[in-house]
């Protein structure tokens, strides 16, 4: 058939260091700061690990070499959180890297992408979504988790989404309540790709999304998201991660 395997990635690189240099624009001066870079591109995460310890929700892999510890957690299709058939995601972390960026988090979304011939041309699709990501600002690094809804209007070629997320600070301390972030967007001509942009909510955060429909007839969705903090009201920060839904 026309079905194809799709791989989408987003990456967050975190650098922690002591410095007396000029602070990030918009941030207060501090003797310790975090700088990050978000990018998208191809990833070989899936080919770097063998074996793994399977749990009810995730299969976890670990690899250590040259002082760098790599971990990969992959959401099982048959999980207790949000069972899926056609799409999965993984979080690949590299810690202790001998570069300016100490930690590198990459979120990989993969599965059986919907062929154009299988894309609906009428009606709507409603999906429940799961979020997993990483957010960083001058106060720390946060593990992002949450859930939401995703709606596709196939006749109009549009999407709308709503996601509620929180961030647990790694190493302990106060977390972040991102609140509910909403956005709208469009489905590419003929599909299965889509892209959406969000508006700043009352908590000062916004979320953008991009991804694909998965399964023979747009049965599931998956892709990457980015979160931005409004620089006029919050400490500069941003994050990225993966979302999947059915």
PDB file of C-alpha atoms in Angstrom:
ATOM      1  CA  UNK A   1       0.000   0.000   0.000  1.00  0.00           C
ATOM      2  CA  UNK A   2       0.868   3.633   0.298  1.00  0.00           C
ATOM      3  CA  UNK A   3       1.555   3.596   4.037  1.00  0.00           C
ATOM      4  CA  UNK A   4       4.927   4.940   5.126  1.00  0.00           C
ATOM      5  CA  UNK A   5       6.915   5.130   8.318  1.00  0.00           C
ATOM      6  CA  UNK A   6       7.383   8.676   9.596  1.00  0.00           C
ATOM      7  CA  UNK A   7      10.039  10.070  11.935  1.00  0.00           C
ATOM      8  CA  UNK A   8       9.683  13.505  13.513  1.00  0.00           C
ATOM      9  CA  UNK A   9      12.040  15.010  16.068  1.00  0.00           C
ATOM     10  CA  UNK A  10      12.467  18.065  18.258  1.00  0.00           C
ATOM     11  CA  UNK A  11      15.560  18.797  20.311  1.00  0.00           C
ATOM     12  CA  UNK A  12      16.339  20.826  23.429  1.00  0.00           C
ATOM     13  CA  UNK A  13      19.995  21.409  24.304  1.00  0.00           C
ATOM     14  CA  UNK A  14      20.683  22.759  27.790  1.00  0.00           C
ATOM     15  CA  UNK A  15      23.939  24.410  28.836  1.00  0.00           C
ATOM     16  CA  UNK A  16      24.646  25.197  32.497  1.00  0.00           C
ATOM     17  CA  UNK A  17      27.750  27.164  33.387  1.00  0.00           C
ATOM     18  CA  UNK A  18      29.201  29.830  35.660  1.00  0.00           C
ATOM     19  CA  UNK A  19      29.692  33.091  33.866  1.00  0.00           C
ATOM     20  CA  UNK A  20      30.076  36.801  34.395  1.00  0.00           C
ATOM     21  CA  UNK A  21      29.199  37.573  30.808  1.00  0.00           C
ATOM     22  CA  UNK A  22      26.229  39.638  29.695  1.00  0.00           C
ATOM     23  CA  UNK A  23      22.955  37.928  30.637  1.00  0.00           C
ATOM     24  CA  UNK A  24      20.396  36.680  28.144  1.00  0.00           C
ATOM     25  CA  UNK A  25      18.432  39.614  26.812  1.00  0.00           C
ATOM     26  CA  UNK A  26      15.443  40.293  29.026  1.00  0.00           C
ATOM     27  CA  UNK A  27      16.792  38.297  31.974  1.00  0.00           C
ATOM     28  CA  UNK A  28      18.236  39.565  35.217  1.00  0.00           C
ATOM     29  CA  UNK A  29      21.991  39.233  35.676  1.00  0.00           C
ATOM     30  CA  UNK A  30      22.963  36.029  37.433  1.00  0.00           C
ATOM     31  CA  UNK A  31      26.183  34.166  38.168  1.00  0.00           C
ATOM     32  CA  UNK A  32      24.558  30.972  36.920  1.00  0.00           C
ATOM     33  CA  UNK A  33      22.372  30.707  33.865  1.00  0.00           C
ATOM     34  CA  UNK A  34      20.989  28.210  31.397  1.00  0.00           C
ATOM     35  CA  UNK A  35      21.066  28.716  27.677  1.00  0.00           C
ATOM     36  CA  UNK A  36      19.100  26.522  25.341  1.00  0.00           C
ATOM     37  CA  UNK A  37      18.578  25.902  21.689  1.00  0.00           C
ATOM     38  CA  UNK A  38      15.555  24.251  20.119  1.00  0.00           C
ATOM     39  CA  UNK A  39      15.910  22.679  16.712  1.00  0.00           C
ATOM     40  CA  UNK A  40      14.332  20.033  14.526  1.00  0.00           C
ATOM     41  CA  UNK A  41      16.057  17.518  12.310  1.00  0.00           C
ATOM     42  CA  UNK A  42      16.800  13.873  11.639  1.00  0.00           C
ATOM     43  CA  UNK A  43      17.728  11.643  14.575  1.00  0.00           C
ATOM     44  CA  UNK A  44      19.391   8.256  14.878  1.00  0.00           C
ATOM     45  CA  UNK A  45      18.091   7.634  18.400  1.00  0.00           C
ATOM     46  CA  UNK A  46      16.235   4.492  17.420  1.00  0.00           C
ATOM     47  CA  UNK A  47      19.411   2.851  16.093  1.00  0.00           C
ATOM     48  CA  UNK A  48      21.700   3.584  19.063  1.00  0.00           C
ATOM     49  CA  UNK A  49      20.157   1.253  21.633  1.00  0.00           C
ATOM     50  CA  UNK A  50      19.725  -2.489  22.000  1.00  0.00           C
ATOM     51  CA  UNK A  51      17.831  -4.413  24.635  1.00  0.00           C
ATOM     52  CA  UNK A  52      15.658  -2.494  27.028  1.00  0.00           C
ATOM     53  CA  UNK A  53      13.519  -2.944  30.112  1.00  0.00           C
ATOM     54  CA  UNK A  54       9.814  -3.049  29.305  1.00  0.00           C
ATOM     55  CA  UNK A  55       7.299  -1.677  31.783  1.00  0.00           C
ATOM     56  CA  UNK A  56       3.534  -1.327  31.525  1.00  0.00           C
ATOM     57  CA  UNK A  57       3.779   2.073  29.811  1.00  0.00           C
ATOM     58  CA  UNK A  58       7.356   2.605  28.616  1.00  0.00           C
ATOM     59  CA  UNK A  59      10.357   0.594  27.485  1.00  0.00           C
ATOM     60  CA  UNK A  60      13.570   2.102  28.872  1.00  0.00           C
ATOM     61  CA  UNK A  61      17.053   1.866  27.408  1.00  0.00           C
ATOM     62  CA  UNK A  62      20.376   3.005  28.895  1.00  0.00           C
ATOM     63  CA  UNK A  63      23.824   3.350  27.348  1.00  0.00           C
ATOM     64  CA  UNK A  64      27.019   4.811  28.878  1.00  0.00           C
ATOM     65  CA  UNK A  65      30.165   5.580  26.926  1.00  0.00           C
ATOM     66  CA  UNK A  66      33.018   8.030  27.486  1.00  0.00           C
ATOM     67  CA  UNK A  67      31.328   9.686  30.438  1.00  0.00           C
ATOM     68  CA  UNK A  68      28.128  10.334  28.490  1.00  0.00           C
ATOM     69  CA  UNK A  69      24.986   8.583  29.700  1.00  0.00           C
ATOM     70  CA  UNK A  70      22.221   8.151  27.150  1.00  0.00           C
ATOM     71  CA  UNK A  71      18.701   7.113  28.053  1.00  0.00           C
ATOM     72  CA  UNK A  72      15.768   6.428  25.775  1.00  0.00           C
ATOM     73  CA  UNK A  73      12.214   5.866  26.934  1.00  0.00           C
ATOM     74  CA  UNK A  74       9.677   4.747  24.332  1.00  0.00           C
ATOM     75  CA  UNK A  75       5.933   4.799  24.910  1.00  0.00           C
ATOM     76  CA  UNK A  76       4.535   1.320  24.379  1.00  0.00           C
ATOM     77  CA  UNK A  77       1.573   1.061  22.034  1.00  0.00           C
ATOM     78  CA  UNK A  78      -0.217  -1.093  24.601  1.00  0.00           C
ATOM     79  CA  UNK A  79       0.134   1.285  27.531  1.00  0.00           C
ATOM     80  CA  UNK A  80      -2.213   2.162  30.392  1.00  0.00           C
ATOM     81  CA  UNK A  81      -2.112   5.927  29.745  1.00  0.00           C
ATOM     82  CA  UNK A  82      -3.288   6.287  26.153  1.00  0.00           C
ATOM     83  CA  UNK A  83      -3.282   3.044  24.139  1.00  0.00           C
ATOM     84  CA  UNK A  84      -2.163   3.576  20.547  1.00  0.00           C
ATOM     85  CA  UNK A  85      -1.962   1.526  17.382  1.00  0.00           C
ATOM     86  CA  UNK A  86      -0.130   3.553  14.752  1.00  0.00           C
ATOM     87  CA  UNK A  87       2.090   6.148  16.463  1.00  0.00           C
ATOM     88  CA  UNK A  88       4.624   6.207  19.313  1.00  0.00           C
ATOM     89  CA  UNK A  89       7.152   8.624  20.735  1.00  0.00           C
ATOM     90  CA  UNK A  90      10.457   8.413  22.547  1.00  0.00           C
ATOM     91  CA  UNK A  91      12.503  10.734  24.753  1.00  0.00           C
ATOM     92  CA  UNK A  92      16.253  10.468  24.143  1.00  0.00           C
ATOM     93  CA  UNK A  93      18.453  12.199  26.734  1.00  0.00           C
ATOM     94  CA  UNK A  94      22.223  12.545  26.549  1.00  0.00           C
ATOM     95  CA  UNK A  95      23.734  13.737  29.842  1.00  0.00           C
ATOM     96  CA  UNK A  96      27.319  14.706  30.649  1.00  0.00           C
ATOM     97  CA  UNK A  97      28.219  15.630  27.086  1.00  0.00           C
ATOM     98  CA  UNK A  98      31.758  17.067  26.649  1.00  0.00           C
ATOM     99  CA  UNK A  99      30.433  20.208  24.947  1.00  0.00           C
ATOM    100  CA  UNK A 100      28.977  23.520  26.022  1.00  0.00           C
ATOM    101  CA  UNK A 101      25.607  21.784  26.173  1.00  0.00           C
ATOM    102  CA  UNK A 102      25.610  19.415  29.156  1.00  0.00           C
ATOM    103  CA  UNK A 103      22.241  17.825  28.470  1.00  0.00           C
ATOM    104  CA  UNK A 104      20.551  17.169  25.164  1.00  0.00           C
ATOM    105  CA  UNK A 105      16.899  16.076  25.040  1.00  0.00           C
ATOM    106  CA  UNK A 106      15.487  14.837  21.732  1.00  0.00           C
ATOM    107  CA  UNK A 107      11.845  13.852  21.281  1.00  0.00           C
ATOM    108  CA  UNK A 108      11.218  11.376  18.477  1.00  0.00           C
ATOM    109  CA  UNK A 109       7.732  10.669  17.062  1.00  0.00           C
ATOM    110  CA  UNK A 110       7.398   7.735  14.708  1.00  0.00           C
ATOM    111  CA  UNK A 111       4.818   5.403  13.231  1.00  0.00           C
ATOM    112  CA  UNK A 112       2.681   4.665  10.188  1.00  0.00           C
ATOM    113  CA  UNK A 113       1.745   7.955   8.604  1.00  0.00           C
ATOM    114  CA  UNK A 114      -1.631   8.332   6.886  1.00  0.00           C
ATOM    115  CA  UNK A 115      -1.316   8.212   3.084  1.00  0.00           C
ATOM    116  CA  UNK A 116      -2.938  11.009   1.132  1.00  0.00           C
ATOM    117  CA  UNK A 117      -5.396   8.520  -0.311  1.00  0.00           C
ATOM    118  CA  UNK A 118      -6.548   7.741   3.227  1.00  0.00           C
ATOM    119  CA  UNK A 119      -7.061  11.324   4.396  1.00  0.00           C
ATOM    120  CA  UNK A 120     -10.721  12.170   5.078  1.00  0.00           C
ATOM    121  CA  UNK A 121     -12.127  15.008   2.986  1.00  0.00           C
ATOM    122  CA  UNK A 122     -15.262  15.595   5.045  1.00  0.00           C
ATOM    123  CA  UNK A 123     -16.342  15.502   8.653  1.00  0.00           C
ATOM    124  CA  UNK A 124     -14.261  16.012  11.781  1.00  0.00           C
ATOM    125  CA  UNK A 125     -11.840  14.054  13.904  1.00  0.00           C
ATOM    126  CA  UNK A 126     -11.614  14.402  17.678  1.00  0.00           C
ATOM    127  CA  UNK A 127      -8.572  13.149  19.563  1.00  0.00           C
ATOM    128  CA  UNK A 128      -7.374  12.964  23.168  1.00  0.00           C
ATOM    129  CA  UNK A 129      -3.687  13.861  23.453  1.00  0.00           C
ATOM    130  CA  UNK A 130      -0.753  13.098  25.764  1.00  0.00           C
ATOM    131  CA  UNK A 131       2.165  15.534  26.183  1.00  0.00           C
ATOM    132  CA  UNK A 132       5.756  14.878  27.273  1.00  0.00           C
ATOM    133  CA  UNK A 133       8.520  17.457  27.075  1.00  0.00           C
ATOM    134  CA  UNK A 134      11.303  19.557  28.593  1.00  0.00           C
ATOM    135  CA  UNK A 135      11.236  23.259  29.469  1.00  0.00           C
ATOM    136  CA  UNK A 136      14.134  25.408  30.655  1.00  0.00           C
ATOM    137  CA  UNK A 137      14.570  28.909  32.006  1.00  0.00           C
ATOM    138  CA  UNK A 138      17.084  30.649  34.294  1.00  0.00           C
ATOM    139  CA  UNK A 139      15.492  28.962  37.317  1.00  0.00           C
ATOM    140  CA  UNK A 140      15.955  25.366  36.170  1.00  0.00           C
ATOM    141  CA  UNK A 141      14.951  22.536  33.884  1.00  0.00           C
ATOM    142  CA  UNK A 142      11.420  21.163  34.064  1.00  0.00           C
ATOM    143  CA  UNK A 143       9.847  17.877  32.988  1.00  0.00           C
ATOM    144  CA  UNK A 144       6.668  18.815  31.124  1.00  0.00           C
ATOM    145  CA  UNK A 145       3.613  16.583  31.270  1.00  0.00           C
ATOM    146  CA  UNK A 146      -0.018  17.077  30.400  1.00  0.00           C
ATOM    147  CA  UNK A 147      -2.949  16.159  28.233  1.00  0.00           C
ATOM    148  CA  UNK A 148      -5.416  17.825  25.957  1.00  0.00           C
ATOM    149  CA  UNK A 149      -7.730  17.639  22.986  1.00  0.00           C
ATOM    150  CA  UNK A 150      -7.129  17.978  19.267  1.00  0.00           C
ATOM    151  CA  UNK A 151      -9.829  18.543  16.639  1.00  0.00           C
ATOM    152  CA  UNK A 152      -9.506  18.341  12.877  1.00  0.00           C
ATOM    153  CA  UNK A 153     -12.050  19.797  10.453  1.00  0.00           C
ATOM    154  CA  UNK A 154     -11.189  17.771   7.371  1.00  0.00           C
ATOM    155  CA  UNK A 155     -13.627  19.597   5.077  1.00  0.00           C
ATOM    156  CA  UNK A 156     -12.140  22.995   5.947  1.00  0.00           C
ATOM    157  CA  UNK A 157      -8.572  21.720   6.319  1.00  0.00           C
ATOM    158  CA  UNK A 158      -8.147  23.231   9.775  1.00  0.00           C
ATOM    159  CA  UNK A 159      -7.140  22.097  13.266  1.00  0.00           C
ATOM    160  CA  UNK A 160      -7.693  23.344  16.803  1.00  0.00           C
ATOM    161  CA  UNK A 161      -6.086  22.155  20.023  1.00  0.00           C
ATOM    162  CA  UNK A 162      -6.166  22.714  23.759  1.00  0.00           C
ATOM    163  CA  UNK A 163      -3.479  21.415  26.125  1.00  0.00           C
ATOM    164  CA  UNK A 164      -3.087  21.703  29.887  1.00  0.00           C
ATOM    165  CA  UNK A 165       0.443  21.119  31.181  1.00  0.00           C
ATOM    166  CA  UNK A 166       2.648  21.414  34.237  1.00  0.00           C
ATOM    167  CA  UNK A 167       6.414  21.376  34.703  1.00  0.00           C
ATOM    168  CA  UNK A 168       8.130  19.493  37.544  1.00  0.00           C
ATOM    169  CA  UNK A 169      11.534  21.021  38.313  1.00  0.00           C
ATOM    170  CA  UNK A 170      14.347  18.500  37.982  1.00  0.00           C
ATOM    171  CA  UNK A 171      16.195  18.192  41.283  1.00  0.00           C
ATOM    172  CA  UNK A 172      13.206  19.474  43.265  1.00  0.00           C
ATOM    173  CA  UNK A 173      11.837  22.914  43.956  1.00  0.00           C
ATOM    174  CA  UNK A 174       8.882  24.916  42.719  1.00  0.00           C
ATOM    175  CA  UNK A 175       7.292  23.720  39.523  1.00  0.00           C
ATOM    176  CA  UNK A 176       5.486  25.558  36.724  1.00  0.00           C
ATOM    177  CA  UNK A 177       1.783  25.617  35.980  1.00  0.00           C
ATOM    178  CA  UNK A 178       1.595  26.388  32.276  1.00  0.00           C
ATOM    179  CA  UNK A 179      -2.200  26.517  32.397  1.00  0.00           C
ATOM    180  CA  UNK A 180      -4.329  25.671  29.380  1.00  0.00           C
ATOM    181  CA  UNK A 181      -2.741  26.588  26.053  1.00  0.00           C
ATOM    182  CA  UNK A 182      -4.809  26.741  22.895  1.00  0.00           C
ATOM    183  CA  UNK A 183      -4.098  27.166  19.219  1.00  0.00           C
ATOM    184  CA  UNK A 184      -5.355  26.764  15.677  1.00  0.00           C
ATOM    185  CA  UNK A 185      -3.800  25.812  12.385  1.00  0.00           C
ATOM    186  CA  UNK A 186      -4.128  24.157   9.020  1.00  0.00           C
ATOM    187  CA  UNK A 187      -3.765  20.753   7.413  1.00  0.00           C
ATOM    188  CA  UNK A 188      -1.368  20.714   4.469  1.00  0.00           C
ATOM    189  CA  UNK A 189      -2.930  20.329   1.055  1.00  0.00           C
ATOM    190  CA  UNK A 190      -3.975  16.692   0.893  1.00  0.00           C
ATOM    191  CA  UNK A 191      -2.417  15.940   4.291  1.00  0.00           C
ATOM    192  CA  UNK A 192      -1.268  14.239   6.366  1.00  0.00           C
ATOM    193  CA  UNK A 193       0.872  17.041   7.844  1.00  0.00           C
ATOM    194  CA  UNK A 194      -0.519  19.863   9.945  1.00  0.00           C
ATOM    195  CA  UNK A 195       0.805  22.901  11.755  1.00  0.00           C
ATOM    196  CA  UNK A 196      -0.692  25.157  14.405  1.00  0.00           C
ATOM    197  CA  UNK A 197       0.245  28.247  16.384  1.00  0.00           C
ATOM    198  CA  UNK A 198      -0.969  29.253  19.816  1.00  0.00           C
ATOM    199  CA  UNK A 199      -1.849  32.463  21.608  1.00  0.00           C
ATOM    200  CA  UNK A 200      -0.428  33.578  24.946  1.00  0.00           C
ATOM    201  CA  UNK A 201      -2.698  32.443  27.782  1.00  0.00           C
ATOM    202  CA  UNK A 202      -3.413  34.056  31.137  1.00  0.00           C
ATOM    203  CA  UNK A 203      -0.356  32.385  32.669  1.00  0.00           C
ATOM    204  CA  UNK A 204       1.927  33.895  30.035  1.00  0.00           C
ATOM    205  CA  UNK A 205       2.612  30.767  27.958  1.00  0.00           C
ATOM    206  CA  UNK A 206       1.839  29.690  24.401  1.00  0.00           C
ATOM    207  CA  UNK A 207       2.172  26.398  22.528  1.00  0.00           C
ATOM    208  CA  UNK A 208       2.820  25.709  18.858  1.00  0.00           C
ATOM    209  CA  UNK A 209       2.333  22.279  17.296  1.00  0.00           C
ATOM    210  CA  UNK A 210       3.343  20.499  14.113  1.00  0.00           C
ATOM    211  CA  UNK A 211       2.846  16.880  13.187  1.00  0.00           C
ATOM    212  CA  UNK A 212       1.023  14.308  11.112  1.00  0.00           C
ATOM    213  CA  UNK A 213      -2.016  12.084  11.083  1.00  0.00           C
ATOM    214  CA  UNK A 214      -1.252   8.397  11.562  1.00  0.00           C
ATOM    215  CA  UNK A 215      -3.044   5.205  10.622  1.00  0.00           C
ATOM    216  CA  UNK A 216      -4.839   4.223   7.403  1.00  0.00           C
ATOM    217  CA  UNK A 217      -7.580   6.857   7.816  1.00  0.00           C
ATOM    218  CA  UNK A 218      -6.226   9.592  10.147  1.00  0.00           C
ATOM    219  CA  UNK A 219      -6.945   7.373  13.147  1.00  0.00           C
ATOM    220  CA  UNK A 220      -4.310   8.990  15.380  1.00  0.00           C
ATOM    221  CA  UNK A 221      -2.145  12.114  15.582  1.00  0.00           C
ATOM    222  CA  UNK A 222       1.405  12.766  16.666  1.00  0.00           C
ATOM    223  CA  UNK A 223       4.120  15.371  16.427  1.00  0.00           C
ATOM    224  CA  UNK A 224       6.197  17.914  18.284  1.00  0.00           C
ATOM    225  CA  UNK A 225       5.280  20.985  20.280  1.00  0.00           C
ATOM    226  CA  UNK A 226       7.119  24.045  21.517  1.00  0.00           C
ATOM    227  CA  UNK A 227       6.268  26.155  24.576  1.00  0.00           C
ATOM    228  CA  UNK A 228       7.306  29.774  24.939  1.00  0.00           C
ATOM    229  CA  UNK A 229       7.076  32.018  27.977  1.00  0.00           C
ATOM    230  CA  UNK A 230       5.964  35.587  27.357  1.00  0.00           C
ATOM    231  CA  UNK A 231       9.140  37.658  27.813  1.00  0.00           C
ATOM    232  CA  UNK A 232       7.192  40.693  28.954  1.00  0.00           C
ATOM    233  CA  UNK A 233       5.862  38.957  32.068  1.00  0.00           C
ATOM    234  CA  UNK A 234       8.052  35.868  32.673  1.00  0.00           C
ATOM    235  CA  UNK A 235      11.684  34.836  32.893  1.00  0.00           C
ATOM    236  CA  UNK A 236      12.780  33.997  29.324  1.00  0.00           C
ATOM    237  CA  UNK A 237      12.331  30.313  28.712  1.00  0.00           C
ATOM    238  CA  UNK A 238      11.238  27.769  26.135  1.00  0.00           C
ATOM    239  CA  UNK A 239      10.730  24.067  25.748  1.00  0.00           C
ATOM    240  CA  UNK A 240       9.861  21.309  23.364  1.00  0.00           C
ATOM    241  CA  UNK A 241       8.422  17.816  23.417  1.00  0.00           C
ATOM    242  CA  UNK A 242       6.191  15.244  21.802  1.00  0.00           C
ATOM    243  CA  UNK A 243       2.451  14.745  21.668  1.00  0.00           C
ATOM    244  CA  UNK A 244       0.416  11.745  20.539  1.00  0.00           C
ATOM    245  CA  UNK A 245      -3.324  11.193  20.456  1.00  0.00           C
ATOM    246  CA  UNK A 246      -6.176   8.926  19.470  1.00  0.00           C
TER     247      UNK A 246
END
